[in-house]
Coordinates of C-alpha atoms and ligand atoms in Angstrom, one line a residue:
M1 CA 94.0 103.1 97.6
R2 CA 94.0 101.6 101.1
V3 CA 96.9 103.1 103.0
I4 CA 98.1 101.3 106.1
I5 CA 100.8 103.3 108.0
V6 CA 102.7 101.3 110.7
D7 CA 105.5 102.2 113.0
D8 CA 108.5 100.4 111.5
A9 CA 109.8 98.0 109.0
A10 CA 109.1 95.0 111.2
A11 CA 105.4 95.9 111.3
V12 CA 105.4 96.4 107.5
A13 CA 106.5 92.8 107.2
S14 CA 104.0 91.3 109.7
V15 CA 101.0 93.3 108.3
S16 CA 101.8 92.6 104.7
A17 CA 102.5 88.9 105.4
E18 CA 99.1 88.7 107.1
Q19 CA 97.4 90.3 104.1
I20 CA 99.0 87.7 101.8
A21 CA 98.1 84.9 104.2
R22 CA 94.5 86.0 104.3
S23 CA 94.2 86.0 100.5
V24 CA 95.8 82.6 100.3
R25 CA 93.5 81.2 102.9
E26 CA 90.4 82.7 101.3
L27 CA 91.3 81.2 97.9
R28 CA 92.0 77.9 99.6
A29 CA 88.6 78.0 101.2
S30 CA 87.1 78.7 97.8
G31 CA 88.8 75.5 96.5
R32 CA 92.0 76.6 94.8
A33 CA 95.6 77.5 95.4
A34 CA 96.6 81.2 95.0
V35 CA 98.7 82.6 92.2
L36 CA 101.1 85.2 93.8
G37 CA 103.1 87.9 92.0
V38 CA 106.5 88.3 93.7
A39 CA 109.0 91.1 93.7
T40 CA 112.7 91.2 94.3
G41 CA 114.8 93.9 96.1
Y42 CA 115.0 94.6 99.8
S43 CA 111.5 95.8 100.4
P44 CA 109.7 92.4 100.4
L45 CA 112.4 90.3 102.1
A46 CA 111.1 90.6 105.6
T47 CA 107.6 89.9 104.3
Y48 CA 108.9 86.6 102.8
A49 CA 110.6 85.8 106.1
A50 CA 107.4 86.5 108.0
L51 CA 105.4 84.2 105.6
A52 CA 108.0 81.5 106.0
G53 CA 107.5 81.8 109.7
L54 CA 103.7 81.3 109.2
V55 CA 104.4 78.2 107.1
R56 CA 106.8 76.7 109.7
A57 CA 104.2 77.3 112.4
A58 CA 101.7 75.4 110.2
E59 CA 99.5 78.6 110.2
L60 CA 99.7 78.8 106.4
D61 CA 99.5 76.2 103.7
L62 CA 101.3 77.2 100.5
S63 CA 101.0 73.8 98.7
G64 CA 100.1 74.2 95.1
V65 CA 100.6 78.0 95.3
A66 CA 102.2 79.4 92.1
A67 CA 104.4 82.5 91.7
F68 CA 105.3 84.9 88.9
A69 CA 108.2 87.2 89.3
L70 CA 108.0 90.8 88.1
D71 CA 111.2 91.1 86.2
E72 CA 114.6 89.7 85.3
Y73 CA 117.9 91.1 84.0
V74 CA 118.7 90.4 80.3
G75 CA 122.0 88.8 79.5
L76 CA 122.8 87.7 83.0
D77 CA 123.3 83.9 83.4
P78 CA 120.3 82.6 85.4
R79 CA 122.9 80.8 87.6
H80 CA 124.5 84.2 88.6
P81 CA 123.6 84.8 92.3
E82 CA 122.1 88.2 91.5
S83 CA 119.9 87.0 88.6
Y84 CA 116.3 87.2 89.6
H85 CA 116.0 83.4 88.9
A86 CA 118.6 82.9 91.7
V87 CA 117.2 85.6 94.0
I88 CA 113.6 84.4 93.8
H89 CA 114.8 80.8 94.4
R90 CA 116.8 81.9 97.5
T91 CA 114.3 84.3 99.0
V92 CA 110.9 82.9 97.9
T93 CA 110.9 79.4 96.5
E94 CA 113.1 77.7 99.2
P95 CA 112.0 79.5 102.4
L96 CA 108.3 79.3 101.5
G97 CA 108.6 75.7 100.3
L98 CA 107.0 76.4 97.0
D99 CA 107.1 73.8 94.2
P100 CA 109.9 75.1 91.9
G101 CA 107.9 73.9 88.9
L102 CA 105.2 76.5 89.8
V103 CA 107.6 79.5 90.2
H104 CA 108.1 81.5 87.1
V105 CA 110.7 84.2 86.3
P106 CA 111.0 85.9 82.9
D107 CA 113.7 84.3 80.7
G108 CA 116.3 87.0 80.3
A109 CA 118.6 84.6 78.6
A110 CA 116.2 83.7 75.8
A111 CA 117.4 83.9 72.2
D112 CA 114.2 85.6 71.3
I113 CA 113.4 88.1 74.0
G114 CA 110.2 89.3 72.4
A115 CA 108.8 85.8 72.2
A116 CA 109.8 85.1 75.8
C117 CA 107.9 88.3 76.9
E118 CA 104.8 87.2 75.0
G119 CA 105.1 83.7 76.4
Y120 CA 105.3 85.1 79.9
E121 CA 102.1 87.0 79.5
R122 CA 100.5 83.8 78.2
D123 CA 101.8 81.7 81.1
I124 CA 100.2 84.2 83.6
V125 CA 96.9 83.9 81.8
A126 CA 97.1 80.1 81.6
A127 CA 97.7 80.0 85.4
G128 CA 94.4 81.9 85.8
G129 CA 95.9 85.4 86.4
V130 CA 97.7 86.7 89.4
D131 CA 95.6 86.8 92.6
L132 CA 97.8 89.1 94.6
Q133 CA 100.8 91.0 93.4
L134 CA 103.4 92.1 95.9
L135 CA 105.3 95.2 94.9
G136 CA 108.1 97.4 96.1
I137 CA 108.6 101.0 94.8
G138 CA 111.8 102.5 93.5
A139 CA 112.9 105.9 94.8
N140 CA 111.9 107.2 91.3
G141 CA 108.4 105.8 91.6
H142 CA 109.1 102.7 89.4
I143 CA 107.2 99.4 89.9
G144 CA 108.8 96.3 88.5
F145 CA 111.3 97.9 86.2
N146 CA 108.8 100.3 84.7
E147 CA 110.8 103.4 84.9
P148 CA 109.2 106.9 84.7
T149 CA 107.5 107.6 81.4
S150 CA 106.6 103.9 80.9
S151 CA 103.2 103.5 79.4
L152 CA 100.5 102.9 81.9
A153 CA 99.1 100.3 79.5
S154 CA 102.5 98.5 79.0
R155 CA 102.8 94.7 78.9
T156 CA 105.8 92.4 79.6
R157 CA 108.7 93.7 77.4
I158 CA 112.4 94.5 77.3
K159 CA 113.4 97.8 78.8
T160 CA 116.6 99.8 79.4
L161 CA 117.3 100.4 83.1
A162 CA 117.5 104.0 84.2
P163 CA 121.0 105.1 85.4
K164 CA 119.6 105.7 88.9
T165 CA 118.2 102.1 89.1
R166 CA 121.5 100.7 87.9
E167 CA 123.2 102.8 90.5
D168 CA 120.8 101.6 93.2
N169 CA 121.3 98.0 92.2
A170 CA 125.1 98.2 92.0
R171 CA 125.1 97.3 95.7
F172 CA 124.3 93.7 94.6
F173 CA 127.2 93.4 92.2
D174 CA 131.0 93.6 92.6
S175 CA 131.2 96.7 90.4
P176 CA 128.7 99.2 89.0
G177 CA 129.7 98.2 85.4
E178 CA 128.4 94.7 86.1
V179 CA 124.8 95.8 86.5
P180 CA 123.0 94.7 83.3
M181 CA 121.7 97.5 81.0
H182 CA 118.5 95.8 80.1
C183 CA 115.8 93.8 81.7
I184 CA 112.5 92.1 81.1
T185 CA 109.7 93.5 83.2
Q186 CA 106.0 92.9 83.5
G187 CA 104.3 96.0 82.2
I188 CA 102.1 98.4 84.2
G189 CA 99.1 97.0 82.4
T190 CA 100.2 93.5 83.3
I191 CA 100.6 94.4 87.0
L192 CA 97.2 96.2 87.0
D193 CA 95.6 92.9 85.8
A194 CA 96.4 91.2 89.1
R195 CA 93.2 90.9 91.2
R196 CA 94.9 92.5 94.3
L197 CA 98.0 94.7 94.6
L198 CA 100.0 95.0 97.8
L199 CA 102.9 97.5 97.9
V200 CA 105.3 97.7 100.7
A201 CA 107.7 100.6 101.4
Q202 CA 110.0 101.3 104.3
G203 CA 112.4 104.2 105.1
A204 CA 112.7 107.9 104.4
G205 CA 114.3 107.3 101.0
K206 CA 110.9 106.2 99.7
A207 CA 108.9 109.1 101.1
D208 CA 108.8 111.2 98.0
A209 CA 107.9 108.3 95.7
V210 CA 105.2 107.1 98.2
A211 CA 103.6 110.6 98.4
A212 CA 103.6 110.8 94.6
M213 CA 102.1 107.4 94.3
I214 CA 99.3 108.0 96.7
E215 CA 98.5 111.7 96.5
G216 CA 100.0 112.8 93.3
P217 CA 98.3 112.7 89.9
V218 CA 98.2 109.5 87.9
T219 CA 101.1 110.0 85.6
S220 CA 103.7 107.9 83.8
M221 CA 106.3 110.1 85.5
C222 CA 105.4 108.1 88.7
P223 CA 104.6 104.6 87.4
A224 CA 103.4 103.5 90.9
S225 CA 100.6 106.2 90.7
A226 CA 98.9 103.7 88.4
L227 CA 97.9 101.9 91.5
Q228 CA 95.2 104.6 91.9
L229 CA 93.5 103.0 89.0
H230 CA 93.2 99.6 90.7
P231 CA 90.1 98.8 92.6
D232 CA 91.9 96.7 95.3
A233 CA 95.3 98.2 95.9
V234 CA 96.8 98.3 99.4
A235 CA 100.0 100.2 100.5
V236 CA 101.7 99.1 103.7
I237 CA 104.3 101.7 104.7
D238 CA 106.2 102.6 107.7
R239 CA 106.2 106.0 109.3
A240 CA 109.4 107.1 107.7
A241 CA 108.1 106.3 104.2
S242 CA 104.9 108.1 105.0
A243 CA 106.7 111.4 105.8
G244 CA 105.7 113.1 102.5
L245 CA 101.9 112.4 102.8
V246 CA 99.5 115.2 103.5
L247 CA 96.5 113.1 104.5
T248 CA 98.1 110.9 107.2
D249 CA 95.5 111.6 109.8
Y250 CA 92.7 110.7 107.4
Y251 CA 94.3 107.3 106.5
E252 CA 94.7 106.5 110.2
H253 CA 91.1 107.5 110.9
V254 CA 89.9 105.3 108.1
E255 CA 92.0 102.3 109.3
R256 CA 90.6 102.7 112.9
N257 CA 87.1 102.8 111.4
R258 CA 87.0 100.2 108.6
P259 CA 83.5 99.4 107.6
P260 CA 82.5 96.0 109.1
G261 CA 83.0 93.2 106.6
A262 CA 85.1 95.4 104.2
V263 CA 87.2 93.1 102.2
R264 CA 88.5 95.3 99.4
A265 CA 90.8 98.3 99.6
Ligands
F6R1 C1 112.1 94.3 91.9 C2 111.3 95.4 91.5 C3 111.6 96.8 91.8 C4 111.8 97.0 93.3 C5 112.2 98.4 93.6 C6 112.5 98.7 95.1 O1 111.5 93.1 91.4 O2 110.3 95.1 90.9 O3 110.6 97.6 91.4 O4 110.7 96.6 94.0 O5 113.3 98.8 92.8 O6 113.7 98.0 95.4 P1 114.1 97.9 96.9 O7 113.0 97.1 97.6 O8 115.4 97.1 96.9 O9 114.2 99.3 97.4

């Protein structure tokens, strides 16, 4: 895994936005628009804001770019302000000027959730697969809503949220009891199918999970450790989130001395 350690959250945003912009530009140069995987939560918000800045400055063209969200609550009206339909619209589709018809979020209100999950997998394939998947990490090591012990081969499916995740997400709702119990999430296998993975993490609260992801064993106890199996995974983390890492000096050495022309992680 490529590990980029930067000073603070602002640098996480600018470096990750530049990574995304570069992928979008490379694909555009090869004749097609990118398919992006997008996450909700706090971690990627500043990245989206930095990307919106590049679009406004006409340094990045996102026309024709499609997006697939990682997850959605089950049983929450898509018009609820905290549904991921609404969150993705507010934080990604509108500020980046994406065509809403090209932005996909799992259908947590579907009568047949199993069919909706299978349909979501098919939609990703039909779009040509995800070129770059942006990820955050939960304090318990989850990616998407794949909680510890999720199968590393899992596909999009309904899951029960861990009590800790419901507790963490209670900040977005009026009361903890309002946080839905179930969600649809892309599986770890689905996420690993993306051609490139870009994980962002900020703050000391993520330090243990980041260390387990990068330096721990590959284990379903830390779903993010599955990124070690991907040939092009990049983690952009601030110094506080890097506090649990043992090989910090090595990662910094490697970043200062990237092989000329290296394109992959
Ligand atoms: C959200 C998602 C989650 C979050 C994670 C971190 O779509 O997939 O895995 O990325 O819970 O959340 P924040 O960024 O709010 O700390």
